[in-house]
Tab-separated table of C-alpha atoms and ligand atoms in Angstrom:
chain	number	residue	atom	x	y	z
A	1	MET	CA	104.378	99.236	76.910
A	2	ALA	CA	102.953	100.376	80.208
A	3	THR	CA	100.978	103.647	80.133
A	4	ALA	CA	101.010	106.540	82.608
A	5	GLN	CA	97.815	105.047	83.998
A	6	ASP	CA	99.479	101.658	84.530
A	7	ILE	CA	102.316	103.385	86.379
A	8	GLY	CA	99.772	105.228	88.551
A	9	SER	CA	97.969	102.064	89.580
A	10	ALA	CA	101.268	100.222	90.142
A	11	ALA	CA	102.333	103.085	92.432
A	12	SER	CA	99.137	102.741	94.405
A	13	GLU	CA	99.782	98.997	94.823
A	14	ILE	CA	103.185	99.929	96.235
A	15	ARG	CA	101.658	102.486	98.604
A	16	GLN	CA	99.292	99.780	99.872
A	17	GLY	CA	102.215	97.521	100.697
A	18	GLY	CA	102.187	95.433	97.505
A	19	LEU	CA	104.842	94.303	95.039
A	20	VAL	CA	105.323	95.461	91.452
A	21	ALA	CA	107.842	94.346	88.821
A	22	PHE	CA	109.275	97.270	86.898
A	23	PRO	CA	111.886	97.895	84.192
A	24	THR	CA	115.284	99.403	84.804
A	25	GLU	CA	118.069	99.905	82.282
A	26	THR	CA	119.921	96.875	83.759
A	27	VAL	CA	117.317	94.167	84.490
A	28	TYR	CA	113.695	94.118	85.682
A	29	GLY	CA	113.270	94.628	89.434
A	30	LEU	CA	110.727	93.252	91.918
A	31	GLY	CA	109.907	96.327	93.977
A	32	ALA	CA	108.262	97.242	97.256
A	33	ASN	CA	108.275	100.317	99.490
A	34	ALA	CA	111.771	100.117	101.003
A	35	LEU	CA	110.586	101.707	104.257
A	36	ASP	CA	107.797	99.144	104.804
A	37	ALA	CA	109.321	96.007	106.370
A	38	ASN	CA	106.201	93.895	105.770
A	39	ALA	CA	106.112	94.764	102.092
A	40	VAL	CA	109.827	93.973	101.773
A	41	ALA	CA	109.301	90.607	103.494
A	42	GLN	CA	107.020	89.614	100.615
A	43	ILE	CA	109.868	90.164	98.128
A	44	PHE	CA	111.928	87.510	99.915
A	45	GLU	CA	108.943	85.147	99.944
A	46	MET	CA	108.063	85.595	96.302
A	47	LYS	CA	111.665	85.150	95.106
A	48	GLY	CA	112.508	82.348	97.505
A	49	ARG	CA	115.466	84.522	98.444
A	50	PRO	CA	117.361	83.829	101.676
A	51	ARG	CA	116.988	86.598	104.241
A	52	PHE	CA	120.767	87.036	104.500
A	53	ASP	CA	120.922	88.518	100.992
A	54	PRO	CA	120.425	92.311	101.219
A	55	LEU	CA	118.419	94.359	98.693
A	56	ILE	CA	119.253	97.476	96.693
A	57	VAL	CA	117.164	100.594	97.432
A	58	HIS	CA	116.175	102.575	94.335
A	59	ILE	CA	115.724	106.334	94.343
A	60	ALA	CA	114.665	108.819	91.665
A	61	ASP	CA	116.450	111.912	92.927
A	62	VAL	CA	119.863	112.387	94.539
A	63	GLY	CA	118.025	114.435	97.171
A	64	GLN	CA	116.509	111.197	98.554
A	65	LEU	CA	119.964	109.994	99.585
A	66	ASP	CA	120.387	111.989	102.807
A	67	ALA	CA	117.350	110.425	104.457
A	68	LEU	CA	118.681	106.914	103.742
A	69	VAL	CA	122.438	107.093	104.439
A	70	LYS	CA	124.532	108.670	107.206
A	71	ASP	CA	127.278	110.094	105.098
A	72	VAL	CA	128.442	110.330	101.493
A	73	PRO	CA	132.246	109.798	101.501
A	74	PRO	CA	134.318	112.167	99.332
A	75	LEU	CA	135.144	109.485	96.730
A	76	ALA	CA	131.457	108.581	96.342
A	77	LYS	CA	130.529	112.093	95.229
A	78	PRO	CA	132.289	112.101	91.835
A	79	LEU	CA	130.842	108.639	91.125
A	80	ILE	CA	127.340	109.932	91.829
A	81	GLU	CA	127.931	112.951	89.630
A	82	GLN	CA	129.329	110.877	86.792
A	83	PHE	CA	127.207	107.715	86.821
A	84	TRP	CA	123.803	108.533	88.352
A	85	PRO	CA	121.247	107.932	87.103
A	86	GLY	CA	122.726	104.662	85.852
A	87	PRO	CA	123.884	101.099	86.564
A	88	LEU	CA	125.914	101.811	89.719
A	89	SER	CA	124.881	100.884	93.291
A	90	LEU	CA	126.720	102.438	96.230
A	91	VAL	CA	126.918	100.700	99.618
A	92	LEU	CA	126.954	103.312	102.398
A	93	GLU	CA	126.232	103.439	106.163
A	94	LYS	CA	122.440	103.372	106.562
A	95	GLN	CA	120.112	105.610	108.542
A	96	ASP	CA	117.759	104.047	111.121
A	97	CYS	CA	114.704	104.468	108.868
A	98	VAL	CA	115.975	101.701	106.559
A	99	PRO	CA	114.480	98.471	107.942
A	100	GLU	CA	116.893	95.674	108.852
A	101	ILE	CA	115.143	93.252	106.538
A	102	VAL	CA	116.255	95.390	103.567
A	103	THR	CA	119.922	95.193	104.546
A	104	ALA	CA	119.864	91.663	105.999
A	105	GLY	CA	120.885	93.128	109.328
A	106	LEU	CA	123.935	94.964	107.928
A	107	SER	CA	124.550	98.549	109.043
A	108	SER	CA	125.007	99.525	105.391
A	109	VAL	CA	122.561	99.884	102.525
A	110	ALA	CA	123.044	99.705	98.746
A	111	ILE	CA	121.509	102.651	96.891
A	112	ARG	CA	120.916	103.038	93.172
A	113	PHE	CA	119.369	105.766	91.011
A	114	PRO	CA	118.188	103.891	87.892
A	115	ALA	CA	118.267	105.633	84.510
A	116	HIS	CA	115.063	104.060	83.147
A	117	GLU	CA	112.341	106.700	82.953
A	118	MET	CA	109.594	104.262	83.900
A	119	ALA	CA	111.486	103.243	87.048
A	120	GLN	CA	111.900	106.904	87.966
A	121	ALA	CA	108.228	107.646	87.287
A	122	LEU	CA	107.150	104.710	89.485
A	123	ILE	CA	109.412	105.741	92.383
A	124	ARG	CA	108.138	109.320	92.190
A	125	ALA	CA	104.495	108.273	91.996
A	126	ALA	CA	104.902	105.810	94.879
A	127	GLY	CA	106.415	108.611	96.940
A	128	ALA	CA	108.963	106.252	98.492
A	129	PRO	CA	112.271	104.611	97.660
A	130	LEU	CA	111.833	101.077	96.298
A	131	ALA	CA	113.713	98.046	97.555
A	132	ALA	CA	114.132	95.762	94.558
A	133	PRO	CA	116.165	92.698	93.650
A	134	SER	CA	116.170	91.364	90.119
A	135	ALA	CA	112.692	89.966	89.353
A	136	ASN	CA	113.670	86.286	89.057
A	137	ARG	CA	113.476	83.327	91.407
A	138	PHE	CA	116.531	83.128	93.627
A	139	GLY	CA	119.634	81.877	91.827
A	140	ARG	CA	117.994	81.907	88.386
A	141	VAL	CA	118.678	83.944	85.249
A	142	SER	CA	117.806	87.648	85.581
A	143	PRO	CA	114.951	89.089	83.473
A	144	THR	CA	115.696	91.637	80.751
A	145	ARG	CA	112.175	91.678	79.280
A	146	ALA	CA	108.725	91.903	80.831
A	147	ASP	CA	107.784	88.419	79.601
A	148	HIS	CA	110.804	86.875	81.390
A	149	VAL	CA	109.164	88.098	84.596
A	150	SER	CA	105.657	86.885	83.785
A	151	GLN	CA	107.047	83.493	82.759
A	152	GLN	CA	108.584	83.071	86.212
A	153	PHE	CA	105.839	84.552	88.371
A	154	GLY	CA	102.644	84.167	86.341
A	155	ASP	CA	99.998	86.857	86.038
A	156	GLN	CA	99.463	87.301	89.788
A	157	LEU	CA	102.145	89.951	89.763
A	158	THR	CA	101.792	93.401	88.177
A	159	VAL	CA	104.598	93.782	85.627
A	160	LEU	CA	105.196	97.204	84.087
A	161	ASP	CA	106.445	96.621	80.548
A	162	GLY	CA	109.168	99.111	79.665
A	163	GLY	CA	110.622	97.167	76.750
A	164	PRO	CA	113.926	95.263	76.676
A	165	CYS	CA	116.605	96.493	79.098
A	166	ARG	CA	119.242	98.559	77.345
A	167	VAL	CA	122.219	97.512	79.530
A	168	GLY	CA	121.193	93.914	80.224
A	169	LEU	CA	123.559	93.255	83.160
A	170	GLU	CA	122.949	94.237	86.774
A	171	SER	CA	124.465	97.342	88.298
A	172	THR	CA	128.047	97.452	89.487
A	173	VAL	CA	128.021	97.327	93.317
A	174	VAL	CA	130.680	99.527	94.932
A	175	SER	CA	131.013	99.454	98.711
A	176	PHE	CA	132.430	102.254	100.835
A	177	VAL	CA	132.184	100.316	104.101
A	178	GLU	CA	133.970	97.100	103.215
A	179	ILE	CA	137.686	97.672	103.815
A	180	ASP	CA	138.775	101.055	105.175
A	181	PRO	CA	135.830	103.381	105.653
A	182	GLY	CA	135.505	105.660	102.646
A	183	GLN	CA	137.687	103.418	100.423
A	184	PRO	CA	135.701	102.042	97.480
A	185	VAL	CA	135.772	98.375	96.565
A	186	VAL	CA	133.844	96.634	93.795
A	187	LEU	CA	131.655	93.851	95.221
A	188	ARG	CA	129.977	92.935	91.922
A	189	PRO	CA	131.112	93.849	88.399
A	190	GLY	CA	128.244	95.199	86.315
A	191	GLY	CA	126.985	97.798	83.875
A	192	ILE	CA	129.606	100.428	84.791
A	193	THR	CA	133.089	99.027	84.134
A	194	MET	CA	136.126	99.153	86.453
A	195	GLU	CA	137.847	101.172	83.742
A	196	GLN	CA	135.059	103.785	83.828
A	197	ILE	CA	135.228	104.005	87.632
A	198	GLU	CA	139.015	104.232	87.723
A	199	ALA	CA	138.956	106.983	85.105
A	200	VAL	CA	136.992	109.080	87.629
A	201	ILE	CA	138.546	108.231	91.017
A	202	GLY	CA	141.849	106.508	90.222
A	203	PRO	CA	142.964	102.921	90.889
A	204	LEU	CA	140.615	100.743	92.927
A	205	LYS	CA	141.820	98.420	95.653
A	206	SER	CA	140.728	94.889	95.068
A	207	ARG	CA	139.629	92.686	97.915
A	208	THR	CA	142.100	90.085	99.091
A	209	LYS	CA	141.092	86.440	99.449
A	210	GLU	CA	141.125	86.788	103.259
A	211	ASP	CA	138.510	89.514	103.401
A	212	SER	CA	136.336	87.993	100.714
A	213	ARG	CA	133.545	86.883	103.030
A	214	PRO	CA	130.306	86.984	101.060
A	215	SER	CA	128.974	90.226	102.528
A	216	SER	CA	127.542	90.727	99.050
A	217	PRO	CA	125.793	87.418	98.537
A	218	GLY	CA	125.291	88.139	94.850
A	219	GLN	CA	128.865	86.900	95.068
A	220	LEU	CA	127.837	83.406	96.093
A	221	SER	CA	129.491	81.163	93.564
A	222	SER	CA	126.302	79.615	92.152
A	223	HIS	CA	123.865	82.165	90.752
A	224	TYR	CA	122.256	83.285	87.492
A	225	SER	CA	121.741	79.604	86.661
A	226	PRO	CA	119.533	78.239	83.928
A	227	ALA	CA	117.739	74.967	84.790
A	228	THR	CA	119.796	73.309	82.017
A	229	PRO	CA	123.361	72.418	83.102
A	230	LEU	CA	125.778	75.033	81.783
A	231	VAL	CA	129.535	74.617	81.283
A	232	LEU	CA	132.163	77.114	80.249
A	233	ALA	CA	133.897	75.875	77.125
A	234	GLU	CA	137.582	75.370	76.794
A	235	GLU	CA	139.490	75.387	73.529
A	236	GLY	CA	138.822	72.196	71.554
A	237	PHE	CA	135.477	71.440	73.252
A	238	SER	CA	133.237	69.111	71.316
A	239	PRO	CA	129.754	67.948	72.361
A	240	ALA	CA	129.526	64.237	73.198
A	241	GLY	CA	127.431	61.697	71.270
A	242	GLU	CA	123.667	61.914	71.341
A	243	ASN	CA	123.451	64.913	73.627
A	244	ARG	CA	121.483	67.934	72.499
A	245	VAL	CA	123.851	70.756	73.278
A	246	GLY	CA	123.228	74.476	72.823
A	247	LEU	CA	126.081	76.894	72.288
A	248	LEU	CA	126.147	80.375	73.765
A	249	SER	CA	128.801	81.927	71.579
A	250	TYR	CA	130.390	85.352	71.819
A	251	GLN	CA	131.013	85.762	68.083
A	252	ARG	CA	130.029	83.483	65.190
A	253	PRO	CA	131.585	80.058	65.950
A	254	LEU	CA	133.658	78.111	63.426
A	255	GLN	CA	131.948	74.749	63.807
A	256	SER	CA	128.361	75.498	64.699
A	257	GLU	CA	126.970	72.353	63.026
A	258	ARG	CA	128.010	70.234	66.015
A	259	PHE	CA	125.488	72.005	68.213
A	260	SER	CA	121.687	71.663	68.192
A	261	VAL	CA	121.308	75.416	68.459
A	262	VAL	CA	123.639	78.389	68.568
A	263	GLU	CA	123.048	81.802	70.135
A	264	VAL	CA	125.539	84.443	68.985
A	265	LEU	CA	125.888	87.359	71.418
A	266	SER	CA	127.668	89.742	69.082
A	267	GLU	CA	128.725	89.067	65.488
A	268	GLN	CA	131.131	92.015	65.653
A	269	GLY	CA	132.520	91.075	69.075
A	270	CYS	CA	131.058	94.093	70.847
A	271	PRO	CA	130.863	93.532	74.644
A	272	ARG	CA	128.061	96.074	75.037
A	273	GLU	CA	125.887	94.221	72.537
A	274	ALA	CA	126.788	90.882	74.155
A	275	ALA	CA	125.780	92.211	77.588
A	276	VAL	CA	122.411	93.363	76.291
A	277	LYS	CA	121.708	89.955	74.763
A	278	LEU	CA	123.211	87.640	77.401
A	279	PHE	CA	120.263	86.893	79.714
A	280	ALA	CA	117.647	86.765	76.926
A	281	ALA	CA	119.823	84.220	75.076
A	282	LEU	CA	120.131	82.138	78.256
A	283	HIS	CA	116.350	82.259	78.760
A	284	ARG	CA	115.798	81.075	75.167
A	285	LEU	CA	118.333	78.241	75.420
A	286	ASP	CA	116.903	77.190	78.766
A	287	ALA	CA	113.407	76.884	77.268
A	288	LEU	CA	114.568	74.238	74.723
A	289	ASN	CA	115.051	71.333	77.161
A	290	LEU	CA	118.626	70.772	76.002
A	291	ASP	CA	120.964	68.334	77.751
A	292	GLN	CA	123.583	70.995	78.162
A	293	ILE	CA	124.443	74.615	77.427
A	294	VAL	CA	128.045	75.408	76.524
A	295	ALA	CA	129.126	79.013	76.964
A	296	TRP	CA	132.118	80.364	75.094
A	297	PRO	CA	134.345	82.713	77.151
A	298	VAL	CA	134.310	86.443	76.439
A	299	PRO	CA	137.506	88.560	76.648
A	300	GLU	CA	137.847	89.781	80.222
A	301	ALA	CA	138.050	93.558	79.924
A	302	GLY	CA	135.409	96.243	80.317
A	303	LEU	CA	131.907	94.752	80.314
A	304	GLY	CA	133.475	91.382	79.447
A	305	ARG	CA	134.452	91.096	83.132
A	306	ALA	CA	130.816	91.332	84.247
A	307	ILE	CA	129.702	88.915	81.520
A	308	MET	CA	132.316	86.348	82.596
A	309	ASP	CA	131.322	86.854	86.240
A	310	ARG	CA	127.721	85.888	85.363
A	311	LEU	CA	128.805	82.949	83.174
A	312	ARG	CA	131.098	81.512	85.871
A	313	ARG	CA	128.323	81.669	88.451
A	314	ALA	CA	125.838	80.177	85.963
A	315	ALA	CA	128.291	77.302	85.474
A	316	ALA	CA	129.001	76.799	89.198
A	317	LYS	CA	127.355	73.827	90.908
B	1	LIG	O1	120.884	96.370	88.403
B	1	LIG	C1	120.591	95.968	89.520
B	1	LIG	O2	121.351	96.112	90.501
B	1	LIG	C2	119.244	95.246	89.685
B	1	LIG	C3	118.120	96.246	89.365
B	1	LIG	C4	116.751	95.701	89.661
B	1	LIG	O3	118.337	97.445	90.054
B	1	LIG	N1	119.100	94.728	91.008
B	1	LIG	C5	119.803	93.657	91.447
B	1	LIG	O4	119.471	93.260	92.717
B	1	LIG	O5	120.628	93.088	90.770
B	1	LIG	P1	119.925	91.890	93.348
B	1	LIG	O6	119.171	91.789	94.613
B	1	LIG	O7	119.741	90.796	92.383
B	1	LIG	O8	121.445	92.103	93.699
B	1	LIG	C6	121.798	92.973	94.756
B	1	LIG	C7	123.274	92.867	95.054
B	1	LIG	C8	123.573	91.574	95.754
B	1	LIG	O9	124.828	91.101	95.298
B	1	LIG	C9	123.644	92.014	97.215
B	1	LIG	O10	124.402	91.157	97.994
B	1	LIG	C10	124.292	93.377	97.082
B	1	LIG	O11	123.671	93.925	95.938
B	1	LIG	N2	124.002	94.238	98.245
B	1	LIG	C11	122.846	94.826	98.573
B	1	LIG	N3	122.961	95.486	99.744
B	1	LIG	C12	124.230	95.324	100.174
B	1	LIG	C13	124.959	95.760	101.313
B	1	LIG	N4	124.407	96.505	102.265
B	1	LIG	N5	126.252	95.389	101.415
B	1	LIG	C14	126.831	94.634	100.462
B	1	LIG	N6	126.188	94.182	99.359
B	1	LIG	C15	124.909	94.523	99.212
B	2	LIG	MG1	119.731	89.044	91.191
C-alpha cells in the first residue's frame, strides 16, 4: 500500500508535468495535470491511445466543477448529489481552461469525482484536476490491481498501490450534450447502473442507431481485449480437439472438465462480485498462453449490462 509520503512525491511528479498511475474504486487510472496540455500528451503516448479518444477529468471536490464546465443542467444536479463521489462521469460543456487535447477537440468534457480516498488525496495534493484514462495500453484489459499496471508499463512509471479496486468496472458515462442539451444519455454502462440512475431522474432516453456516432470512443466495438482470442459462448458450446481453452464462467459451470482452466466470477451469481473479479480473471487467463478464452454470458440487468458490454467488446475483432 502506498503511504502518505508516496502520495506526496507522486503529487510532486504531477506538478512537474509527469504521469502517475493511481487507484480509483473502478479501475486504476494513468493521471496527469488536466490543465497541462504537454503532460496530457504524454498519456496518449504512453497508452498508444489515439488522439480522438477524449479523457475523463478527475476532481476531489464538487467545488472544482465550476472552473471546468460552463453549466450544470438541472438533471445533472441530483445525479451529483446521489452518486458523487463514485463511479459516474458526467459529460458537460467545457470551460476554455480545459485543453483541447483532453477532450479530443470536443466542446464538452467528462468529469468524475472518484470515491477512492487515495485518488482524492492525490488530486488534493497535486492541487489540480487529473486527466486520467484507465492505466492499460489502448484497447487492452483495464487494470484493477497495481501489479496489472506495472506488468503493462514496467517500473518506469510511478504506481500508487491502493489495493484491488472495489467496483472493478469503469464509471458509467452520462452525457448532457449528446441529444437535446440538458437531456441525459448513457454513453457507456458502468459501475452505476441504469436502474440506479432512473430511480433518481426517471426514464432515460436511449440513443437511436442514427445518432450513435462514436463520440464516446470507449464505444468502439473492439476494446478491453486480452491478447488471447476471446469468444462469447452460446448454449451447447464445446471446445474443439487439442485446443487449450480457458472458460470465464459466471457461476460454477456444469462441465468444467472440458476446459484447461476455469475462472468462476461468482459462485452465488452476484453481479457485483462478478464485476469486481472480471478484469483480474481476464488478466490471469491471458497470462496462460491459451488458444482461446470462452466467456459465458451474464444476465443483462443491473451491473450485468456493463459486464456484457465489456465482454462483447473483448470478443469483437
Ligand atoms: O472509471 C473510469 O471511468 C476510469 C477511471 C480511471 O476513472 N477511467 C476510464 O477512462 O475508464 P477511459 O479513458 O478508459 O474511458 C473514458 C471514456 C471513453 O469512453 C471516452 O470516450 C469517454 O469516457 N469520454 C471522455 N470524454 C468525453 C466527452 N467529452 N464526450 C463523450 N465521451 C467522453
Ligand atoms: Mg479504458
